[in-house]
Coordinates of C-alpha atoms in Angstrom, one line a residue:
M1 CA 0.0 0.0 0.0
M2 CA 2.7 2.4 1.0
L3 CA 4.8 1.6 -2.1
S4 CA 1.9 2.2 -4.5
S5 CA 1.2 5.6 -3.0
L6 CA 4.5 7.0 -1.9
G7 CA 6.4 5.2 -4.6
K8 CA 4.7 7.3 -7.3
M9 CA 6.6 10.3 -6.0
S10 CA 9.8 8.8 -7.5
N11 CA 9.7 8.8 -11.4
G12 CA 11.5 5.5 -11.5
M13 CA 9.3 3.7 -9.0
A14 CA 6.2 5.2 -10.7
I15 CA 7.3 3.6 -14.1
G16 CA 8.0 0.3 -12.3
L17 CA 4.6 0.3 -10.7
K18 CA 2.9 1.1 -14.0
Y19 CA 4.9 -1.2 -16.4
G20 CA 6.7 -3.6 -14.1
F21 CA 10.1 -3.3 -12.5
D22 CA 11.6 -5.7 -15.0
S23 CA 10.0 -4.0 -18.0
G24 CA 11.8 -2.3 -20.9
A25 CA 10.4 1.0 -19.8
S26 CA 11.9 0.6 -16.3
L27 CA 15.3 -0.4 -17.8
N28 CA 15.2 2.5 -20.1
Y29 CA 14.7 4.9 -17.2
V30 CA 17.4 3.1 -15.1
Y31 CA 19.9 3.4 -18.0
Q32 CA 19.4 7.2 -18.1
N33 CA 20.3 7.3 -14.4
K34 CA 18.9 10.9 -13.9
P35 CA 16.9 11.1 -10.6
K36 CA 13.5 12.8 -11.0
G37 CA 10.5 13.0 -8.8
K38 CA 7.7 15.0 -7.3
L39 CA 8.8 17.6 -4.8
G40 CA 12.2 17.3 -3.2
F41 CA 11.3 14.1 -1.4
G42 CA 10.4 12.2 -4.7
K43 CA 13.7 13.1 -6.2
I44 CA 15.6 11.9 -3.2
M45 CA 13.6 8.6 -3.3
D46 CA 14.4 8.3 -7.0
K47 CA 18.1 8.9 -6.4
N48 CA 18.1 6.1 -3.8
Y49 CA 16.1 3.9 -6.1
L50 CA 18.6 4.4 -9.0
E51 CA 21.6 3.8 -6.7
A52 CA 20.3 0.3 -5.7
I53 CA 22.9 -2.4 -6.3
G54 CA 20.7 -4.2 -8.8
W55 CA 20.2 -1.2 -11.0
T56 CA 23.9 -0.4 -10.7
G57 CA 24.6 -3.9 -12.0
I58 CA 22.1 -3.4 -14.8
R59 CA 24.0 -0.3 -16.0
I60 CA 27.3 -2.2 -15.8
R61 CA 25.8 -5.0 -17.8
K62 CA 24.8 -2.5 -20.5
Q63 CA 28.4 -1.1 -20.6
H64 CA 29.8 -4.7 -20.9
L65 CA 27.3 -5.6 -23.6
I66 CA 28.2 -2.5 -25.6
Q67 CA 31.9 -3.4 -25.3
L68 CA 31.2 -6.9 -26.5
L69 CA 29.1 -5.7 -29.4
E70 CA 31.7 -3.2 -30.5
K71 CA 34.4 -5.9 -30.4
S72 CA 32.2 -8.2 -32.6
I73 CA 31.3 -5.4 -34.9
S74 CA 35.0 -4.5 -35.4
K75 CA 35.8 -8.2 -36.2
L76 CA 33.0 -8.5 -38.7
K77 CA 34.0 -5.2 -40.4
E78 CA 37.6 -6.4 -40.6
E79 CA 36.3 -9.5 -42.4
G80 CA 34.4 -7.3 -44.8
R81 CA 31.0 -8.6 -43.6
A82 CA 27.9 -6.5 -43.2
V83 CA 26.9 -6.3 -39.6
K84 CA 23.4 -7.6 -38.8
I85 CA 22.3 -7.6 -35.2
L86 CA 19.2 -9.4 -33.7
D87 CA 18.1 -8.9 -30.1
I88 CA 15.6 -11.6 -29.3
A89 CA 13.9 -9.6 -26.5
G90 CA 15.3 -6.1 -26.8
G91 CA 12.9 -4.1 -24.6
T92 CA 12.8 -0.5 -25.8
G93 CA 16.1 -1.0 -27.7
N94 CA 18.0 1.4 -25.5
Y95 CA 21.6 0.2 -25.9
L96 CA 21.1 -0.7 -29.6
F97 CA 20.4 3.0 -30.2
D98 CA 23.8 3.7 -28.7
I99 CA 25.2 1.2 -31.3
K100 CA 23.2 2.8 -34.1
D101 CA 24.6 6.2 -33.2
K102 CA 28.1 5.0 -33.5
Y103 CA 27.6 2.5 -36.4
P104 CA 24.8 3.9 -38.6
D105 CA 25.4 1.3 -41.3
V106 CA 24.6 -1.7 -39.0
E107 CA 21.3 -3.4 -39.6
I108 CA 19.3 -4.1 -36.5
V109 CA 16.2 -6.1 -35.7
I110 CA 14.8 -5.8 -32.2
N111 CA 12.3 -8.5 -31.3
E112 CA 10.1 -7.6 -28.3
F113 CA 6.9 -9.1 -27.0
V114 CA 5.6 -6.1 -25.0
K115 CA 3.8 -3.6 -27.2
S116 CA 4.5 -0.6 -24.9
N117 CA 8.3 -1.2 -25.2
I118 CA 8.0 -1.3 -29.0
E119 CA 6.0 1.9 -29.0
I120 CA 8.8 3.6 -26.9
G121 CA 11.5 2.3 -29.2
E122 CA 9.7 3.1 -32.4
Q123 CA 9.3 6.7 -31.3
V124 CA 13.1 6.9 -30.8
I125 CA 13.6 5.5 -34.3
K126 CA 11.2 8.1 -35.7
D127 CA 12.7 11.0 -33.7
K128 CA 16.3 10.1 -34.6
K129 CA 15.4 9.2 -38.2
Y130 CA 17.3 5.9 -37.9
Q131 CA 17.5 3.7 -41.0
K132 CA 18.0 -0.1 -41.1
I133 CA 16.5 -0.7 -37.7
R134 CA 13.1 -2.2 -36.9
F135 CA 11.1 -3.9 -34.3
T136 CA 9.2 -7.2 -34.5
N137 CA 6.6 -8.5 -32.1
F138 CA 7.0 -12.3 -31.7
D139 CA 7.4 -14.7 -28.8
C140 CA 11.2 -15.3 -28.5
F141 CA 10.6 -18.7 -26.9
D142 CA 8.7 -20.0 -30.0
S143 CA 11.3 -21.5 -32.4
S144 CA 9.1 -20.7 -35.4
T145 CA 9.4 -17.0 -34.5
Y146 CA 12.8 -16.8 -36.0
E147 CA 11.7 -17.7 -39.5
R148 CA 9.0 -15.1 -39.3
I149 CA 11.5 -12.4 -38.4
N150 CA 12.9 -12.8 -41.9
F151 CA 16.5 -11.8 -41.0
K152 CA 19.8 -13.7 -40.9
P153 CA 21.9 -12.1 -38.1
N154 CA 25.6 -12.5 -37.5
I155 CA 25.3 -11.1 -34.0
T156 CA 22.5 -12.2 -31.8
I157 CA 21.9 -10.7 -28.3
I158 CA 20.2 -12.8 -25.6
S159 CA 20.5 -10.6 -22.6
G160 CA 18.2 -10.4 -19.6
I161 CA 15.4 -12.6 -20.8
F162 CA 16.4 -16.1 -19.6
E163 CA 16.6 -15.1 -15.9
L164 CA 13.0 -13.9 -16.1
F165 CA 11.8 -17.4 -17.0
G166 CA 13.3 -20.4 -15.2
D167 CA 12.4 -22.9 -17.8
N168 CA 15.4 -24.5 -19.6
E169 CA 13.2 -25.9 -22.3
L170 CA 12.1 -22.3 -23.2
A171 CA 15.7 -21.2 -23.4
N172 CA 16.6 -24.2 -25.5
K173 CA 13.8 -23.4 -28.0
A174 CA 15.0 -19.8 -28.3
I175 CA 18.7 -20.8 -28.8
Q176 CA 17.6 -23.4 -31.5
G177 CA 15.5 -20.8 -33.2
V178 CA 18.4 -18.3 -33.3
A179 CA 20.9 -21.0 -34.5
S180 CA 18.4 -21.9 -37.4
I181 CA 18.6 -18.5 -38.9
S182 CA 22.1 -17.2 -38.1
E183 CA 24.9 -16.8 -40.6
K184 CA 27.8 -19.2 -40.3
Q185 CA 30.5 -18.0 -37.9
S186 CA 28.0 -15.8 -36.0
V187 CA 28.2 -14.5 -32.5
I188 CA 25.5 -15.2 -29.9

């Protein structure tokens, strides 16, 4: 009760209460790491919320993921290959927009099953006038999804989704689906 009323004073907690604390909208806010809230108290709450160890870890994971992506992109470019990235459950696409800013020629498909995350990401694509980047809305745990995406990636991102679902069979289906469409010598 207290969280649902007082929590709304913190922008980050309000987003979590509305969309879920593990949602793409929440992660997008956490990545920005700029405390906001109602009155002075809400901003203080938000600062404490954003400094929580779990959210700090999420931001570190983003930095590591970008470093790994940049390393893979460099390798593919050295080999003369076009870079094609698929994220099987990309949320709002936040860190992929960082990649798109730095590597505009990279082709990106972001699969996401939550419509509100897609809407947020598509607005960013429109506002920044990005090319060769799109969202799809399929179940990443359905192996037939990957044929419907109509894309042959050479880099596939599977980050943050498996820990939300403790079923190894689901994870196996996703990995098999990715493997079925990936170029030879791809990075997962």
